[in-house]
Amino acid sequence: MIVAERKPFDEIKGMVAGYKKVLTIGCGTCVAVCLAGGSKEVETLNAELKLNFGRDKIEFGSKTLERQCDMEFLEELDEIAGDYDAFVSMACGAGIQFLAERFPDKPVFPAVDTSFIGVNLDVGWYEEKCRACGSCVLGLTGGICPVTMCAKSLFNGPCGGTNNGSCEINKDQPCAWFKIYERLAAQGRLDQIKEISPPNDWRNQIPRKIIQPGYEERVKALG
Amino acid sequence: MKSGSNLEKILKAGHFAFTGEVGPPRGADVEALKKKISFLKGNVDMANVTDNQTAMVRMSSWAASLICLEQGLEPNFQMVCRDRNRLAMQSDILGAYAHGIRNMLCLSGDHQQFGDHPQAKGVFDIDSMQLLGMAKKMRDEGKFLGGADIDVAPKLFLGAAANPFAEPFEWRVHRLAKKVNAGADFIQTQCVYNMAKIREWIRQANDMGLTEKVAILPGITPMKSVGMAKYMKNKVPGMDVPDEIIKRLQGVDKKKVADEGIKIACEQIAEFKEMKGVSGVHLMAIEWEHRVPEIAERAGMLPRPEV
Ligand code: SF4
Ligand code: SF4
């Protein structure tokens, strides 16, 4: 899932100051799971905002959509959008942009910092796992991502700083290449990393679009 | 000859190579740099010129390399993957070669978090292994990484680093093999203090036939003080300092610790001179350049052969 963190209150406060009616919009998918921007977090934020600004200065509304990265759900806002002069979105960066695209006249402010694609380690505890490089090498590296989990994104690690299983950046951070070695050694697949991995084809350097097979015609028709 | 560098000629002639290191200044202090160079000139076959070492901004390694050249000391232009993408790397390789630089050392680089700009975006477009391969392709095939032809190819003698001590130890020799396959002509190792471990690593490299393909130069850094030894042991990632070294330094009169450090270094060099599979040593007398002439003398490395 996409993991986000709520912005510091003062930063959010600074963005909405000066507006009269503000709608805080949550998202019921990734950011709800990671406890950053679901309906509960919308209510908490609004309560804080109301308390801070006082009831008469700014009026805060709330709404949580199933997904902000989908026009089908954004449509639900069409009727009420006109009642507000600004939006605060608690969705990930993708959701926020899609919201802004649906309502191009409306100032839209992010209430979260979108942090990474990651996993649930425990309630409230998440770890980054993927940088969406666009050419996945997990098959070669024992299911451990060298781009994300190695601090230098090395494809032929470990580097000279590897420190008894820890990364040179920090004793608490495991060295990705130490783990890759251990996992492949245990599986008898070390031969895979004896070959040199060639320079990566970084496919995340331009804005990307994907059309799944079979949908080309449909996309063409949509223009 | 791949490059015709002094180091390459020394190795080809079968001499035991002796290389040094110069850290560029934290500014444009050319006089300070020239002073460091003067201690190394004539006492080593070539000197590594570090590239924003420990992720601290310094005079660029190619520019400081040119000053070395001008002063009559052959440079080993270090290049890290942290600060440049593949375009900048290739253009710097061409520029360095055009100005007479003939050796290059390919490194990943310390993580930017350690340095004076921890907020920087690390580049790491390619890694040190891929950098070696790219520089070799430029030299041997006359082609850029992207495949296009180079008009005049940069003929550099290519080096890489190795850390024979880091865990998993069993993997170290295979990683060396990868660097040899990628294009390393010579290898300079992490500072050696654990002789037992490096003997074993060299033995493995001999058994795999690697030492016939690559010149291995173990790294030597004399300990200046007990504090330095403890710091290296406890604080520097990837460093292996056995307790005996610290005990030995603690066992001598306070004023004699640095001298004992040099003595240990000389003993190591003497052993490496006789060790099958070792082609020389790399002396990293960090901020101790003025002692290089003495160390070289005491280690029996002088005079350096003319080739
Ligand atoms: S290799 Fe690329 S796509 Fe695969 S997990 Fe890592 S960053 Fe994600
Ligand atoms: S220590 Fe390991 S994880 Fe950290 S940068 Fe080096 S290879 Fe990558």
Coordinates of C-alpha atoms and ligand atoms in Angstrom, one line a residue:
Chain A
M1 CA 0.0 0.0 0.0
I2 CA 0.9 3.7 -0.2
V3 CA 2.0 4.9 3.2
A4 CA 1.6 8.6 4.3
E5 CA 2.1 10.6 7.4
R6 CA 0.0 13.5 8.5
K7 CA 1.7 16.9 8.2
P8 CA 2.4 18.9 11.3
F9 CA -0.7 20.8 12.4
D10 CA 0.8 24.2 12.0
E11 CA 1.7 23.6 8.4
I12 CA -1.9 22.6 7.6
K13 CA -3.2 25.5 9.6
G14 CA -1.0 27.9 7.6
M15 CA -2.5 26.6 4.3
V16 CA -6.1 27.0 5.2
A17 CA -5.9 30.3 7.0
G18 CA -7.8 32.9 5.1
Y19 CA -10.5 30.7 3.6
K20 CA -14.1 30.7 4.9
K21 CA -15.4 27.2 4.1
V22 CA -13.0 24.3 3.9
L23 CA -13.8 20.6 3.1
T24 CA -11.5 18.0 4.5
I25 CA -11.5 15.0 2.3
G26 CA -10.3 11.6 3.5
C27 CA -9.6 8.5 1.4
G28 CA -10.8 5.0 2.5
T29 CA -8.0 3.0 1.0
C30 CA -4.2 3.0 1.6
V31 CA -4.1 6.1 3.8
A32 CA -6.9 4.8 5.9
V33 CA -5.1 1.5 6.4
C34 CA -2.0 3.2 7.5
L35 CA -3.9 5.5 9.8
A36 CA -3.0 8.8 8.1
G37 CA -6.0 9.9 6.1
G38 CA -9.1 7.8 6.6
S39 CA -12.4 9.0 8.0
K40 CA -11.1 8.8 11.6
E41 CA -8.1 11.0 10.8
V42 CA -10.4 13.5 8.9
E43 CA -12.5 13.9 12.1
T44 CA -9.5 14.3 14.3
L45 CA -8.0 16.9 12.0
N46 CA -11.2 18.8 11.7
A47 CA -11.7 18.8 15.5
E48 CA -8.2 20.3 15.9
L49 CA -8.8 22.9 13.2
K50 CA -12.2 23.9 14.6
L51 CA -10.7 24.3 18.1
N52 CA -7.9 26.3 16.7
F53 CA -9.7 28.7 14.5
G54 CA -12.9 29.1 16.5
R55 CA -16.3 28.2 15.1
D56 CA -17.1 31.5 13.3
K57 CA -13.8 32.1 11.5
I58 CA -13.7 29.0 9.2
E59 CA -16.3 26.4 8.7
F60 CA -14.9 22.9 8.2
G61 CA -16.8 20.1 6.5
S62 CA -15.7 16.5 6.2
K63 CA -16.2 13.7 3.7
T64 CA -14.3 10.5 3.1
L65 CA -14.4 8.8 -0.3
E66 CA -13.7 5.2 -1.0
R67 CA -10.8 6.2 -3.2
Q68 CA -9.5 9.6 -4.4
C69 CA -7.5 8.0 -7.2
D70 CA -10.6 7.1 -9.0
M71 CA -12.9 9.6 -10.8
E72 CA -15.9 7.4 -10.1
F73 CA -15.6 8.2 -6.4
L74 CA -14.6 11.8 -6.9
E75 CA -17.8 12.3 -8.6
E76 CA -19.6 12.1 -5.3
L77 CA -18.2 15.5 -4.5
D78 CA -19.7 17.3 -7.5
E79 CA -22.9 18.2 -5.6
I80 CA -21.3 19.7 -2.5
A81 CA -18.1 21.1 -4.0
G82 CA -19.7 24.4 -4.7
D83 CA -20.4 25.0 -1.0
Y84 CA -16.7 25.2 -0.2
D85 CA -13.9 27.6 -1.2
A86 CA -11.0 25.2 -0.5
F87 CA -10.2 21.5 -0.1
V88 CA -7.9 19.8 2.2
S89 CA -7.1 16.3 1.0
M90 CA -5.8 13.5 3.2
A91 CA -5.2 11.1 0.3
C92 CA -1.8 10.2 -1.1
G93 CA -0.2 12.5 -3.6
A94 CA -2.0 10.7 -6.5
G95 CA -5.4 11.1 -4.9
I96 CA -4.8 14.8 -4.2
Q97 CA -3.8 15.4 -7.8
F98 CA -6.8 13.7 -9.1
L99 CA -9.0 15.7 -6.8
A100 CA -7.4 18.9 -8.0
E101 CA -7.9 17.8 -11.6
R102 CA -11.6 17.1 -11.0
F103 CA -12.1 20.6 -9.5
P104 CA -9.5 22.8 -11.3
D105 CA -11.0 26.0 -9.9
K106 CA -10.6 24.9 -6.3
P107 CA -7.5 25.5 -4.1
V108 CA -6.5 22.0 -2.9
F109 CA -4.1 21.5 0.0
P110 CA -2.3 18.3 1.1
A111 CA -2.7 17.4 4.8
V112 CA -0.4 14.4 4.5
D113 CA 3.1 13.8 3.3
T114 CA 3.0 10.7 1.0
S115 CA 6.0 8.7 2.0
F116 CA 6.4 5.3 0.3
I117 CA 5.0 2.1 -1.0
G118 CA 5.3 -0.2 1.9
V119 CA 4.0 -2.9 4.2
N120 CA 2.3 -3.2 7.5
L121 CA 4.8 -4.4 10.2
D122 CA 2.2 -3.9 12.9
V123 CA -0.6 -1.5 13.7
G124 CA 0.8 2.0 13.1
W125 CA 4.2 0.6 12.0
Y126 CA 5.1 0.5 8.3
E127 CA 8.2 -0.1 6.3
E128 CA 9.1 1.0 2.8
K129 CA 9.6 -1.8 0.3
C130 CA 9.4 -0.5 -3.3
R131 CA 10.4 2.6 -5.2
A132 CA 8.4 1.6 -8.4
C133 CA 11.6 1.6 -10.5
G134 CA 9.7 0.0 -13.3
S135 CA 12.0 -3.0 -14.0
C136 CA 11.6 -5.3 -11.1
V137 CA 14.7 -7.4 -10.2
L138 CA 13.2 -9.2 -7.2
G139 CA 13.6 -12.5 -9.0
L140 CA 17.4 -12.1 -9.0
T141 CA 17.7 -10.8 -5.5
G142 CA 15.8 -13.3 -3.5
G143 CA 12.8 -11.2 -3.1
I144 CA 14.6 -8.3 -1.4
C145 CA 14.6 -5.0 -3.3
P146 CA 18.1 -3.6 -3.9
V147 CA 16.8 -0.3 -5.1
T148 CA 14.8 0.4 -1.9
M149 CA 16.4 -1.6 0.8
C150 CA 20.0 -0.8 0.0
A151 CA 20.8 2.8 0.9
K152 CA 22.9 3.2 -2.3
S153 CA 20.5 1.2 -4.5
L154 CA 23.4 -1.1 -5.5
F155 CA 22.7 -3.8 -8.0
N156 CA 26.0 -5.6 -7.2
G157 CA 26.4 -5.2 -3.5
P158 CA 27.3 -5.3 -0.7
C159 CA 29.5 -2.2 -0.6
G160 CA 32.6 -1.9 1.5
G161 CA 30.6 -0.3 4.4
T162 CA 28.5 -3.4 5.2
N163 CA 28.9 -3.9 8.9
N164 CA 28.2 -7.4 10.3
G165 CA 24.8 -7.5 8.7
S166 CA 24.0 -3.9 9.2
C167 CA 24.1 -1.1 6.6
E168 CA 26.8 1.5 6.9
I169 CA 24.2 4.2 7.5
N170 CA 22.9 2.8 10.7
K171 CA 23.4 -0.2 12.9
D172 CA 19.6 -0.7 13.1
Q173 CA 19.2 -0.9 9.4
P174 CA 20.0 -4.3 8.0
C175 CA 22.3 -4.4 5.0
A176 CA 20.1 -5.4 2.1
W177 CA 22.9 -7.2 0.3
F178 CA 23.8 -9.2 3.4
K179 CA 20.2 -10.4 3.5
I180 CA 20.1 -11.1 -0.2
Y181 CA 23.3 -13.2 0.2
E182 CA 21.9 -15.1 3.1
R183 CA 18.6 -15.8 1.5
L184 CA 20.1 -16.9 -1.8
A185 CA 22.8 -19.0 -0.1
A186 CA 20.0 -20.8 1.9
Q187 CA 18.2 -21.5 -1.3
G188 CA 21.3 -22.6 -3.1
R189 CA 20.9 -19.8 -5.7
L190 CA 24.1 -17.8 -5.2
D191 CA 25.1 -18.3 -8.8
Q192 CA 22.5 -15.7 -9.7
I193 CA 24.4 -12.9 -8.1
K194 CA 27.8 -14.1 -9.3
E195 CA 26.9 -12.7 -12.6
I196 CA 27.2 -8.9 -13.0
S197 CA 23.9 -7.1 -13.0
P198 CA 24.1 -4.6 -15.8
P199 CA 23.2 -0.9 -15.4
N200 CA 19.6 -0.5 -14.6
D201 CA 17.1 0.8 -17.0
W202 CA 15.5 3.5 -14.8
R203 CA 12.0 3.7 -16.1
N204 CA 10.8 6.1 -13.4
Q205 CA 12.4 9.2 -14.9
I206 CA 9.4 10.5 -16.9
P207 CA 5.7 10.6 -16.1
R208 CA 4.4 7.2 -16.9
K209 CA 1.1 5.7 -18.1
I210 CA 0.2 2.1 -18.5
I211 CA -2.5 0.7 -20.8
Q212 CA -3.1 -3.0 -20.0
P213 CA -3.4 -5.4 -23.0
G214 CA -6.8 -5.4 -24.5
Y215 CA -7.7 -1.8 -23.5
E216 CA -5.8 0.0 -26.2
E217 CA -8.9 0.6 -28.3
R218 CA -11.0 1.8 -25.4
V219 CA -8.3 4.3 -24.4
K220 CA -8.1 5.5 -28.0
A221 CA -11.8 6.1 -28.0
L222 CA -11.6 8.1 -24.8
G223 CA -9.0 10.3 -26.5
Chain B
M1 CA 49.6 -1.7 -22.5
K2 CA 46.1 -0.8 -21.7
S3 CA 46.9 2.8 -20.6
G4 CA 50.6 3.2 -20.3
S5 CA 50.3 4.6 -16.8
N6 CA 53.3 4.5 -14.5
L7 CA 51.4 2.0 -12.3
E8 CA 50.7 -0.2 -15.2
K9 CA 54.3 -0.1 -16.3
I10 CA 55.6 -0.8 -12.8
L11 CA 53.3 -3.8 -12.5
K12 CA 54.1 -5.1 -15.9
A13 CA 57.8 -4.9 -15.2
G14 CA 57.2 -7.1 -12.2
H15 CA 58.0 -4.6 -9.5
F16 CA 56.3 -4.5 -6.2
A17 CA 54.0 -1.4 -6.5
F18 CA 53.8 1.3 -3.9
T19 CA 50.9 3.7 -4.1
G20 CA 49.8 6.6 -1.9
E21 CA 46.9 8.9 -1.3
V22 CA 46.2 12.6 -1.4
G23 CA 43.1 14.2 -0.1
P24 CA 42.1 17.4 -2.0
P25 CA 41.6 20.5 0.2
R26 CA 38.3 21.7 1.7
G27 CA 38.6 24.8 -0.5
A28 CA 40.8 26.0 -3.3
D29 CA 44.0 26.0 -1.3
V30 CA 46.4 24.9 -4.1
E31 CA 49.5 25.5 -1.9
A32 CA 48.3 23.1 0.7
L33 CA 47.7 20.5 -2.0
K34 CA 51.1 21.1 -3.5
K35 CA 52.7 20.6 -0.2
K36 CA 51.0 17.2 0.3
I37 CA 52.0 16.2 -3.2
S38 CA 55.6 17.1 -2.5
F39 CA 55.8 14.5 0.3
L40 CA 54.6 11.8 -2.0
K41 CA 56.4 12.7 -5.2
G42 CA 59.2 10.2 -5.9
N43 CA 58.2 8.1 -2.9
V44 CA 55.2 6.4 -4.4
D45 CA 54.4 5.2 -7.9
M46 CA 51.0 6.9 -8.0
A47 CA 48.7 8.6 -5.6
N48 CA 44.9 8.2 -5.3
V49 CA 43.1 11.5 -5.3
T50 CA 39.9 11.1 -3.3
D51 CA 36.5 12.1 -4.5
N52 CA 34.5 14.0 -1.9
Q53 CA 35.7 11.5 0.6
T54 CA 33.3 10.7 3.5
A55 CA 30.7 12.8 1.5
M56 CA 32.3 16.1 2.5
V57 CA 32.7 18.6 -0.3
R58 CA 36.3 19.1 -1.4
M59 CA 38.1 20.2 -4.5
S60 CA 37.0 17.9 -7.3
S61 CA 39.1 14.8 -7.7
W62 CA 39.9 15.4 -11.4
A63 CA 41.0 19.0 -10.8
A64 CA 43.2 17.9 -7.9
S65 CA 44.5 15.1 -10.1
L66 CA 45.6 17.7 -12.7
I67 CA 47.5 19.5 -10.1
C68 CA 49.2 16.3 -9.2
L69 CA 50.1 15.7 -12.8
E70 CA 51.5 19.2 -13.1
Q71 CA 53.6 18.6 -10.0
G72 CA 55.0 15.3 -11.4
L73 CA 53.0 12.9 -9.3
E74 CA 51.0 10.4 -11.2
P75 CA 47.3 10.6 -10.0
N76 CA 44.8 7.8 -9.6
F77 CA 41.5 9.7 -10.2
Q78 CA 38.9 8.4 -7.8
M79 CA 35.3 8.5 -8.9
V80 CA 32.3 7.7 -6.7
C81 CA 28.8 6.7 -7.9
R82 CA 27.1 8.9 -5.3
D83 CA 27.6 12.3 -7.1
R84 CA 27.4 11.7 -10.8
N85 CA 25.0 9.9 -13.2
R86 CA 26.3 7.9 -16.2
L87 CA 26.4 11.0 -18.4
A88 CA 28.6 13.0 -16.0
M89 CA 30.8 10.0 -15.4
Q90 CA 31.5 9.4 -19.0
S91 CA 32.2 13.0 -19.7
D92 CA 34.5 13.3 -16.7
I93 CA 36.3 10.2 -17.9
L94 CA 36.9 11.8 -21.3
G95 CA 38.0 15.1 -19.8
A96 CA 40.4 13.4 -17.3
Y97 CA 41.9 11.3 -20.0
A98 CA 42.2 14.3 -22.4
H99 CA 44.3 16.1 -19.7
G100 CA 46.7 13.1 -19.2
I101 CA 45.1 11.2 -16.3
R102 CA 45.8 7.5 -16.9
N103 CA 44.4 5.7 -13.7
M104 CA 41.0 5.7 -12.3
L105 CA 39.5 4.1 -9.2
C106 CA 35.8 3.2 -9.3
L107 CA 34.0 3.3 -6.0
S108 CA 30.4 3.4 -4.7
G109 CA 31.2 6.2 -2.3
D110 CA 30.3 6.7 1.3
H111 CA 26.6 7.5 1.8
Q112 CA 25.8 11.2 1.8
Q113 CA 24.3 10.9 5.2
F114 CA 27.8 10.9 6.7
G115 CA 28.9 14.1 5.1
D116 CA 28.3 17.8 5.3
H117 CA 25.2 17.8 3.1
P118 CA 23.1 15.0 4.5
Q119 CA 20.0 16.3 2.7
A120 CA 21.6 15.7 -0.7
K121 CA 20.0 13.4 -3.2
G122 CA 22.4 10.5 -3.8
V123 CA 22.7 9.7 -7.5
F124 CA 23.7 6.0 -7.5
D125 CA 22.5 5.7 -11.1
I126 CA 25.0 2.9 -11.6
D127 CA 27.1 1.1 -9.0
S128 CA 30.9 0.7 -8.8
M129 CA 30.8 -2.7 -10.6
Q130 CA 28.8 -1.1 -13.5
L131 CA 31.1 1.9 -13.5
L132 CA 34.1 -0.4 -14.0
G133 CA 32.3 -2.1 -16.9
M134 CA 31.4 1.2 -18.5
A135 CA 35.0 2.5 -18.3
K136 CA 36.3 -0.7 -19.7
K137 CA 33.8 -0.6 -22.6
M138 CA 34.9 3.0 -23.3
R139 CA 38.5 1.9 -23.4
D140 CA 38.4 -1.5 -25.1
E141 CA 35.5 -1.1 -27.4
G142 CA 35.6 2.6 -27.9
K143 CA 31.9 2.8 -27.1
F144 CA 29.8 4.8 -24.7
L145 CA 27.6 2.9 -22.3
G146 CA 24.7 3.8 -24.6
G147 CA 26.4 2.1 -27.5
A148 CA 27.5 5.0 -29.7
D149 CA 31.1 5.2 -30.9
I150 CA 33.7 7.4 -29.2
D151 CA 36.0 9.3 -31.5
V152 CA 39.2 8.9 -29.3
A153 CA 38.7 6.4 -26.6
P154 CA 39.9 7.1 -23.0
K155 CA 42.6 4.5 -22.2
L156 CA 42.6 4.3 -18.4
F157 CA 44.1 1.8 -16.1
L158 CA 41.1 0.7 -14.0
G159 CA 41.1 0.1 -10.3
A160 CA 38.5 -1.0 -7.8
A161 CA 38.3 -1.3 -4.1
A162 CA 37.7 -4.5 -2.1
N163 CA 36.9 -5.0 1.6
P164 CA 38.2 -8.5 2.4
F165 CA 37.0 -8.3 6.0
A166 CA 33.3 -7.6 5.8
E167 CA 30.8 -10.3 6.4
P168 CA 29.8 -12.6 4.8
F169 CA 33.5 -13.4 4.4
E170 CA 32.7 -16.3 2.0
W171 CA 31.2 -13.9 -0.4
R172 CA 34.2 -11.6 -0.5
V173 CA 36.3 -13.5 -3.0
H174 CA 33.3 -13.9 -5.3
R175 CA 32.7 -10.2 -5.2
L176 CA 36.4 -9.7 -6.1
A177 CA 35.8 -12.1 -9.0
K178 CA 32.9 -10.0 -10.2
K179 CA 35.1 -6.9 -10.1
V180 CA 37.8 -8.7 -12.1
N181 CA 35.2 -9.7 -14.6
A182 CA 33.7 -6.2 -14.8
G183 CA 37.2 -4.9 -15.8
A184 CA 39.4 -4.1 -12.8
D185 CA 43.1 -4.1 -13.6
F186 CA 44.1 -3.5 -10.0
I187 CA 42.5 -3.7 -6.6
Q188 CA 43.2 -1.6 -3.6
T189 CA 41.8 -3.0 -0.4
Q190 CA 40.4 -1.5 2.8
C191 CA 43.0 -0.8 5.4
V192 CA 44.5 -4.1 6.6
Y193 CA 45.0 -4.9 10.2
N194 CA 43.8 -8.5 10.4
M195 CA 46.6 -10.3 8.6
A196 CA 45.1 -13.8 9.2
K197 CA 42.0 -12.8 7.3
I198 CA 43.7 -11.2 4.4
R199 CA 46.1 -14.2 4.0
E200 CA 43.0 -16.4 3.7
W201 CA 41.3 -14.1 1.2
I202 CA 44.5 -13.9 -1.0
R203 CA 44.8 -17.7 -0.8
Q204 CA 41.2 -18.0 -2.1
A205 CA 41.9 -15.5 -4.8
N206 CA 45.0 -17.4 -5.8
D207 CA 43.0 -20.7 -5.9
M208 CA 40.4 -19.1 -8.2
G209 CA 43.1 -17.8 -10.5
L210 CA 42.1 -14.2 -9.9
T211 CA 45.5 -12.9 -8.9
E212 CA 46.8 -13.8 -12.4
K213 CA 44.3 -11.4 -13.8
V214 CA 44.3 -8.5 -11.4
A215 CA 47.0 -6.8 -9.3
I216 CA 46.1 -6.8 -5.7
L217 CA 47.4 -3.9 -3.5
P218 CA 46.5 -4.3 0.2
G219 CA 45.8 -1.0 2.0
I220 CA 48.1 0.1 4.7
T221 CA 47.3 2.8 7.2
P222 CA 49.7 3.2 10.1
M223 CA 48.1 3.9 13.4
K224 CA 49.0 7.2 14.8
S225 CA 47.6 6.7 18.3
V226 CA 45.7 4.3 20.5
G227 CA 42.7 6.6 20.1
M228 CA 42.8 6.2 16.3
A229 CA 43.0 2.5 16.6
K230 CA 40.0 2.3 18.9
Y231 CA 38.0 4.7 16.6
M232 CA 38.8 2.6 13.6
K233 CA 37.7 -0.5 15.4
N234 CA 34.5 0.8 16.8
K235 CA 33.3 3.6 14.6
V236 CA 34.4 3.0 11.0
P237 CA 32.0 0.6 9.2
G238 CA 33.7 -2.3 7.5
M239 CA 37.0 -1.9 9.4
D240 CA 38.5 -4.9 11.2
V241 CA 41.1 -4.0 13.9
P242 CA 42.1 -7.0 16.0
D243 CA 42.7 -6.5 19.7
E244 CA 46.3 -7.4 19.4
I245 CA 47.0 -4.3 17.4
I246 CA 45.5 -2.1 20.1
K247 CA 47.3 -4.0 22.9
R248 CA 50.6 -3.7 21.0
L249 CA 50.1 0.1 20.7
Q250 CA 49.1 0.3 24.4
G251 CA 52.2 -1.6 25.3
V252 CA 54.7 1.0 24.3
D253 CA 55.7 4.4 25.8
K254 CA 53.2 7.1 24.9
K255 CA 55.7 9.0 22.8
K256 CA 56.5 5.9 20.8
V257 CA 53.0 4.9 19.8
A258 CA 53.2 6.5 16.3
D259 CA 56.6 4.9 15.8
E260 CA 55.1 1.5 16.8
G261 CA 52.3 2.1 14.3
I262 CA 54.8 2.6 11.5
K263 CA 56.7 -0.5 12.7
I264 CA 53.5 -2.6 12.4
A265 CA 52.9 -1.1 8.9
C266 CA 56.5 -2.0 7.8
E267 CA 56.1 -5.5 9.1
Q268 CA 52.9 -5.9 7.1
I269 CA 54.5 -4.5 4.0
A270 CA 57.4 -6.9 4.4
E271 CA 55.0 -9.8 4.6
F272 CA 53.0 -8.7 1.6
K273 CA 56.3 -8.4 -0.4
E274 CA 56.7 -12.1 0.0
M275 CA 53.0 -13.1 -0.3
K276 CA 52.1 -14.9 -3.5
G277 CA 49.3 -13.1 -5.3
V278 CA 50.1 -9.6 -3.9
S279 CA 51.5 -7.1 -6.4
G280 CA 52.1 -4.1 -4.1
V281 CA 50.7 -2.1 -1.3
H282 CA 48.6 1.0 -1.1
L283 CA 49.7 3.4 1.7
M284 CA 46.9 5.6 3.0
A285 CA 48.6 7.9 5.4
I286 CA 45.6 10.1 6.0
E287 CA 46.5 13.6 7.1
W288 CA 50.0 12.2 7.6
E289 CA 51.5 12.8 4.2
H290 CA 54.6 14.4 5.7
R291 CA 55.5 11.0 7.2
V292 CA 55.3 9.2 3.8
P293 CA 59.0 9.7 3.0
E294 CA 60.0 8.2 6.3
I295 CA 57.5 5.3 6.0
A296 CA 58.6 4.6 2.4
E297 CA 62.2 4.5 3.6
R298 CA 61.6 2.3 6.6
A299 CA 59.5 -0.1 4.6
G300 CA 62.4 -0.5 2.1
M301 CA 60.3 0.9 -0.8
L302 CA 62.9 3.4 -1.9
P303 CA 64.1 4.2 -4.4
R304 CA 61.0 3.7 -6.6
P305 CA 61.9 2.0 -9.9
E306 CA 62.0 4.1 -13.1
V307 CA 60.1 2.4 -15.8
Ligands
SF4_1 S1 13.1 -3.7 -8.1 FE1 11.9 -1.9 -8.6 S2 9.8 -2.6 -8.9 FE2 11.0 -4.3 -7.8 S3 10.6 -3.9 -5.7 FE3 12.5 -2.8 -6.2 S4 11.9 -0.7 -6.7 FE4 10.0 -2.0 -6.7
SF4_2 S1 25.9 -1.5 3.6 FE1 24.5 -2.8 2.4 S2 22.5 -1.9 2.4 FE2 24.0 -0.3 3.1 S3 24.6 0.8 1.2 FE3 26.1 -0.9 1.5 S4 25.3 -2.6 0.4 FE4 23.7 -1.2 0.6

